[in-house]
């Protein structure tokens, strides 16, 4: 016998959720294969917190020390350690925009449209003067600001197709 660590998963998926993931992936793959979709037309976005002070993994902080020496000390990150929220949009050839969310602000649907989506659309128009945003596909998770009716209406008006994203699915980007 041997002792092993359990595998941690964020959500226990039902069979229906697993089937939905497979169905969406097959549909997307078929669209790429028949040429109706191109990878360069997909923009994906996600939000991430970036801490001001980087703490490496325990293995990275390991070092050889003499018998009479103490190991270096690494202070654990505090609960209220300074950090910034970034919303990042990118395509297959690199970032479209990187938006730093103002300190103390939260991303609601209005903030998302005004400060994230509108600059993305403006940047797309710069890159694709003749086609604009028409035919662009946006892959985003199902966070509340992303699925709000105002956001969906804005994207539809701009000619941007919203790609389906199954619940509890890791970002496909």
PDB file of C-alpha atoms in Angstrom:
ATOM      1  CA  UNK A   1       0.000   0.000   0.000  1.00  0.00           C
ATOM      2  CA  UNK A   2       1.027   3.573  -0.526  1.00  0.00           C
ATOM      3  CA  UNK A   3      -0.331   6.920   0.535  1.00  0.00           C
ATOM      4  CA  UNK A   4      -1.486   9.254  -2.235  1.00  0.00           C
ATOM      5  CA  UNK A   5      -3.071  12.677  -2.234  1.00  0.00           C
ATOM      6  CA  UNK A   6      -6.649  13.093  -3.395  1.00  0.00           C
ATOM      7  CA  UNK A   7      -7.295  14.926  -6.633  1.00  0.00           C
ATOM      8  CA  UNK A   8      -8.989  18.277  -6.034  1.00  0.00           C
ATOM      9  CA  UNK A   9     -11.608  19.469  -8.540  1.00  0.00           C
ATOM     10  CA  UNK A  10     -13.525  22.762  -8.217  1.00  0.00           C
ATOM     11  CA  UNK A  11     -16.937  21.313  -9.166  1.00  0.00           C
ATOM     12  CA  UNK A  12     -18.478  17.880  -9.459  1.00  0.00           C
ATOM     13  CA  UNK A  13     -19.945  17.874 -12.959  1.00  0.00           C
ATOM     14  CA  UNK A  14     -23.107  16.014 -13.864  1.00  0.00           C
ATOM     15  CA  UNK A  15     -23.226  13.766 -16.921  1.00  0.00           C
ATOM     16  CA  UNK A  16     -25.357  16.403 -18.675  1.00  0.00           C
ATOM     17  CA  UNK A  17     -22.728  19.101 -18.046  1.00  0.00           C
ATOM     18  CA  UNK A  18     -20.001  16.821 -19.391  1.00  0.00           C
ATOM     19  CA  UNK A  19     -22.075  16.054 -22.491  1.00  0.00           C
ATOM     20  CA  UNK A  20     -22.698  19.785 -23.038  1.00  0.00           C
ATOM     21  CA  UNK A  21     -18.939  20.419 -22.993  1.00  0.00           C
ATOM     22  CA  UNK A  22     -18.329  17.696 -25.562  1.00  0.00           C
ATOM     23  CA  UNK A  23     -21.202  18.938 -27.767  1.00  0.00           C
ATOM     24  CA  UNK A  24     -19.915  22.539 -27.787  1.00  0.00           C
ATOM     25  CA  UNK A  25     -16.355  21.470 -28.547  1.00  0.00           C
ATOM     26  CA  UNK A  26     -17.507  19.255 -31.437  1.00  0.00           C
ATOM     27  CA  UNK A  27     -19.683  22.057 -32.853  1.00  0.00           C
ATOM     28  CA  UNK A  28     -16.799  24.535 -32.677  1.00  0.00           C
ATOM     29  CA  UNK A  29     -14.383  22.047 -34.227  1.00  0.00           C
ATOM     30  CA  UNK A  30     -16.803  21.425 -37.114  1.00  0.00           C
ATOM     31  CA  UNK A  31     -17.019  25.192 -37.761  1.00  0.00           C
ATOM     32  CA  UNK A  32     -13.225  25.412 -37.946  1.00  0.00           C
ATOM     33  CA  UNK A  33     -12.960  22.380 -40.212  1.00  0.00           C
ATOM     34  CA  UNK A  34     -15.566  23.610 -42.699  1.00  0.00           C
ATOM     35  CA  UNK A  35     -13.925  27.041 -42.818  1.00  0.00           C
ATOM     36  CA  UNK A  36     -16.871  29.050 -41.479  1.00  0.00           C
ATOM     37  CA  UNK A  37     -14.805  30.062 -38.429  1.00  0.00           C
ATOM     38  CA  UNK A  38     -11.171  31.137 -38.253  1.00  0.00           C
ATOM     39  CA  UNK A  39      -9.017  31.154 -35.146  1.00  0.00           C
ATOM     40  CA  UNK A  40      -7.843  34.704 -35.871  1.00  0.00           C
ATOM     41  CA  UNK A  41     -11.459  35.936 -35.498  1.00  0.00           C
ATOM     42  CA  UNK A  42     -11.786  34.774 -31.880  1.00  0.00           C
ATOM     43  CA  UNK A  43     -11.181  37.139 -28.984  1.00  0.00           C
ATOM     44  CA  UNK A  44     -11.187  35.776 -25.470  1.00  0.00           C
ATOM     45  CA  UNK A  45     -11.149  37.602 -22.177  1.00  0.00           C
ATOM     46  CA  UNK A  46     -10.632  36.898 -18.546  1.00  0.00           C
ATOM     47  CA  UNK A  47     -10.008  38.777 -15.344  1.00  0.00           C
ATOM     48  CA  UNK A  48      -7.103  38.144 -13.028  1.00  0.00           C
ATOM     49  CA  UNK A  49      -5.745  39.581  -9.799  1.00  0.00           C
ATOM     50  CA  UNK A  50      -2.064  40.470  -9.879  1.00  0.00           C
ATOM     51  CA  UNK A  51      -0.366  40.959  -6.533  1.00  0.00           C
ATOM     52  CA  UNK A  52       2.248  43.679  -6.069  1.00  0.00           C
ATOM     53  CA  UNK A  53       4.540  41.252  -4.231  1.00  0.00           C
ATOM     54  CA  UNK A  54       5.375  38.002  -5.990  1.00  0.00           C
ATOM     55  CA  UNK A  55       5.707  34.895  -3.836  1.00  0.00           C
ATOM     56  CA  UNK A  56       7.214  31.883  -5.534  1.00  0.00           C
ATOM     57  CA  UNK A  57       6.318  28.259  -4.962  1.00  0.00           C
ATOM     58  CA  UNK A  58       7.858  26.477  -2.019  1.00  0.00           C
ATOM     59  CA  UNK A  59      10.144  24.458  -4.307  1.00  0.00           C
ATOM     60  CA  UNK A  60      11.394  27.659  -5.978  1.00  0.00           C
ATOM     61  CA  UNK A  61      12.286  29.164  -2.607  1.00  0.00           C
ATOM     62  CA  UNK A  62      14.343  26.113  -1.591  1.00  0.00           C
ATOM     63  CA  UNK A  63      18.089  26.576  -1.193  1.00  0.00           C
ATOM     64  CA  UNK A  64      21.072  24.679   0.135  1.00  0.00           C
ATOM     65  CA  UNK A  65      22.331  25.972   3.484  1.00  0.00           C
ATOM     66  CA  UNK A  66      25.118  24.920   5.773  1.00  0.00           C
ATOM     67  CA  UNK A  67      24.397  22.962   8.949  1.00  0.00           C
ATOM     68  CA  UNK A  68      24.908  26.008  11.153  1.00  0.00           C
ATOM     69  CA  UNK A  69      22.830  28.328   8.949  1.00  0.00           C
ATOM     70  CA  UNK A  70      19.087  29.066   9.031  1.00  0.00           C
ATOM     71  CA  UNK A  71      16.925  28.831   5.933  1.00  0.00           C
ATOM     72  CA  UNK A  72      15.662  32.053   4.397  1.00  0.00           C
ATOM     73  CA  UNK A  73      12.276  33.287   5.555  1.00  0.00           C
ATOM     74  CA  UNK A  74       9.436  33.960   3.154  1.00  0.00           C
ATOM     75  CA  UNK A  75       6.538  35.917   4.589  1.00  0.00           C
ATOM     76  CA  UNK A  76       3.135  34.562   3.621  1.00  0.00           C
ATOM     77  CA  UNK A  77       0.949  36.877   1.590  1.00  0.00           C
ATOM     78  CA  UNK A  78      -1.511  38.712   3.829  1.00  0.00           C
ATOM     79  CA  UNK A  79      -5.261  38.734   3.360  1.00  0.00           C
ATOM     80  CA  UNK A  80      -5.225  42.408   2.387  1.00  0.00           C
ATOM     81  CA  UNK A  81      -1.990  42.396   0.378  1.00  0.00           C
ATOM     82  CA  UNK A  82      -2.017  45.095  -2.361  1.00  0.00           C
ATOM     83  CA  UNK A  83      -3.249  43.760  -5.689  1.00  0.00           C
ATOM     84  CA  UNK A  84      -4.826  45.004  -8.908  1.00  0.00           C
ATOM     85  CA  UNK A  85      -7.579  43.516 -11.037  1.00  0.00           C
ATOM     86  CA  UNK A  86      -6.913  43.311 -14.775  1.00  0.00           C
ATOM     87  CA  UNK A  87      -9.301  42.455 -17.583  1.00  0.00           C
ATOM     88  CA  UNK A  88      -7.332  41.062 -20.507  1.00  0.00           C
ATOM     89  CA  UNK A  89      -8.639  40.525 -24.045  1.00  0.00           C
ATOM     90  CA  UNK A  90      -6.496  38.658 -26.549  1.00  0.00           C
ATOM     91  CA  UNK A  91      -6.517  36.971 -29.950  1.00  0.00           C
ATOM     92  CA  UNK A  92      -4.348  34.282 -31.486  1.00  0.00           C
ATOM     93  CA  UNK A  93      -1.677  36.864 -32.345  1.00  0.00           C
ATOM     94  CA  UNK A  94      -1.487  38.524 -28.913  1.00  0.00           C
ATOM     95  CA  UNK A  95      -3.273  40.942 -26.586  1.00  0.00           C
ATOM     96  CA  UNK A  96      -6.000  43.232 -27.911  1.00  0.00           C
ATOM     97  CA  UNK A  97      -6.290  45.323 -24.738  1.00  0.00           C
ATOM     98  CA  UNK A  98      -5.212  45.009 -21.125  1.00  0.00           C
ATOM     99  CA  UNK A  99      -7.456  47.039 -18.852  1.00  0.00           C
ATOM    100  CA  UNK A 100      -6.456  47.791 -15.258  1.00  0.00           C
ATOM    101  CA  UNK A 101      -9.604  48.107 -13.167  1.00  0.00           C
ATOM    102  CA  UNK A 102      -9.572  51.229 -11.007  1.00  0.00           C
ATOM    103  CA  UNK A 103      -8.818  50.580  -7.347  1.00  0.00           C
ATOM    104  CA  UNK A 104     -11.971  50.008  -5.337  1.00  0.00           C
ATOM    105  CA  UNK A 105     -14.091  49.416  -8.453  1.00  0.00           C
ATOM    106  CA  UNK A 106     -15.944  46.246  -9.239  1.00  0.00           C
ATOM    107  CA  UNK A 107     -16.841  45.095 -12.718  1.00  0.00           C
ATOM    108  CA  UNK A 108     -20.577  45.340 -13.274  1.00  0.00           C
ATOM    109  CA  UNK A 109     -22.238  45.224 -16.696  1.00  0.00           C
ATOM    110  CA  UNK A 110     -22.034  49.010 -17.232  1.00  0.00           C
ATOM    111  CA  UNK A 111     -18.352  49.131 -16.296  1.00  0.00           C
ATOM    112  CA  UNK A 112     -17.690  46.116 -18.527  1.00  0.00           C
ATOM    113  CA  UNK A 113     -19.329  47.751 -21.557  1.00  0.00           C
ATOM    114  CA  UNK A 114     -17.826  51.237 -21.115  1.00  0.00           C
ATOM    115  CA  UNK A 115     -14.307  50.358 -19.988  1.00  0.00           C
ATOM    116  CA  UNK A 116     -13.671  46.950 -21.524  1.00  0.00           C
ATOM    117  CA  UNK A 117     -15.884  46.176 -24.520  1.00  0.00           C
ATOM    118  CA  UNK A 118     -15.940  49.621 -26.144  1.00  0.00           C
ATOM    119  CA  UNK A 119     -12.110  49.879 -26.188  1.00  0.00           C
ATOM    120  CA  UNK A 120     -11.943  46.333 -27.606  1.00  0.00           C
ATOM    121  CA  UNK A 121     -14.374  47.224 -30.397  1.00  0.00           C
ATOM    122  CA  UNK A 122     -12.411  50.425 -31.113  1.00  0.00           C
ATOM    123  CA  UNK A 123      -9.178  48.418 -31.336  1.00  0.00           C
ATOM    124  CA  UNK A 124     -10.813  45.846 -33.640  1.00  0.00           C
ATOM    125  CA  UNK A 125     -11.943  48.667 -35.949  1.00  0.00           C
ATOM    126  CA  UNK A 126      -8.345  49.948 -36.049  1.00  0.00           C
ATOM    127  CA  UNK A 127      -7.035  46.493 -36.972  1.00  0.00           C
ATOM    128  CA  UNK A 128      -9.816  45.612 -39.450  1.00  0.00           C
ATOM    129  CA  UNK A 129     -10.813  48.878 -41.091  1.00  0.00           C
ATOM    130  CA  UNK A 130     -12.988  47.333 -43.819  1.00  0.00           C
ATOM    131  CA  UNK A 131     -14.733  44.579 -41.823  1.00  0.00           C
ATOM    132  CA  UNK A 132     -14.838  46.190 -38.378  1.00  0.00           C
ATOM    133  CA  UNK A 133     -16.138  43.911 -35.648  1.00  0.00           C
ATOM    134  CA  UNK A 134     -18.383  41.903 -37.981  1.00  0.00           C
ATOM    135  CA  UNK A 135     -17.588  38.195 -37.783  1.00  0.00           C
ATOM    136  CA  UNK A 136     -15.591  38.508 -34.556  1.00  0.00           C
ATOM    137  CA  UNK A 137     -16.379  35.851 -31.963  1.00  0.00           C
ATOM    138  CA  UNK A 138     -16.041  36.563 -28.248  1.00  0.00           C
ATOM    139  CA  UNK A 139     -15.273  33.727 -25.852  1.00  0.00           C
ATOM    140  CA  UNK A 140     -15.916  34.688 -22.245  1.00  0.00           C
ATOM    141  CA  UNK A 141     -16.984  32.900 -19.101  1.00  0.00           C
ATOM    142  CA  UNK A 142     -20.482  33.093 -17.648  1.00  0.00           C
ATOM    143  CA  UNK A 143     -19.746  35.777 -15.038  1.00  0.00           C
ATOM    144  CA  UNK A 144     -22.780  37.952 -14.299  1.00  0.00           C
ATOM    145  CA  UNK A 145     -21.474  41.099 -16.026  1.00  0.00           C
ATOM    146  CA  UNK A 146     -20.658  39.065 -19.157  1.00  0.00           C
ATOM    147  CA  UNK A 147     -24.140  37.566 -19.542  1.00  0.00           C
ATOM    148  CA  UNK A 148     -26.169  40.671 -18.678  1.00  0.00           C
ATOM    149  CA  UNK A 149     -28.768  41.569 -21.327  1.00  0.00           C
ATOM    150  CA  UNK A 150     -27.188  45.020 -21.906  1.00  0.00           C
ATOM    151  CA  UNK A 151     -23.845  43.362 -22.679  1.00  0.00           C
ATOM    152  CA  UNK A 152     -25.458  40.841 -25.028  1.00  0.00           C
ATOM    153  CA  UNK A 153     -27.386  43.625 -26.788  1.00  0.00           C
ATOM    154  CA  UNK A 154     -24.255  45.766 -27.176  1.00  0.00           C
ATOM    155  CA  UNK A 155     -22.236  42.893 -28.647  1.00  0.00           C
ATOM    156  CA  UNK A 156     -25.082  41.974 -31.008  1.00  0.00           C
ATOM    157  CA  UNK A 157     -25.355  45.590 -32.213  1.00  0.00           C
ATOM    158  CA  UNK A 158     -21.613  45.590 -32.930  1.00  0.00           C
ATOM    159  CA  UNK A 159     -21.910  42.353 -34.944  1.00  0.00           C
ATOM    160  CA  UNK A 160     -19.891  40.302 -32.460  1.00  0.00           C
ATOM    161  CA  UNK A 161     -20.877  36.654 -32.027  1.00  0.00           C
ATOM    162  CA  UNK A 162     -20.870  35.373 -28.443  1.00  0.00           C
ATOM    163  CA  UNK A 163     -19.423  31.872 -28.268  1.00  0.00           C
ATOM    164  CA  UNK A 164     -21.173  29.487 -25.892  1.00  0.00           C
ATOM    165  CA  UNK A 165     -19.302  28.644 -22.718  1.00  0.00           C
ATOM    166  CA  UNK A 166     -20.553  25.716 -20.634  1.00  0.00           C
ATOM    167  CA  UNK A 167     -21.023  26.296 -16.887  1.00  0.00           C
ATOM    168  CA  UNK A 168     -18.118  25.371 -14.616  1.00  0.00           C
ATOM    169  CA  UNK A 169     -15.914  24.893 -17.633  1.00  0.00           C
ATOM    170  CA  UNK A 170     -12.336  26.039 -17.465  1.00  0.00           C
ATOM    171  CA  UNK A 171     -11.726  28.809 -19.944  1.00  0.00           C
ATOM    172  CA  UNK A 172     -11.102  27.252 -23.327  1.00  0.00           C
ATOM    173  CA  UNK A 173      -8.590  29.950 -24.170  1.00  0.00           C
TER     174      UNK A 173
END
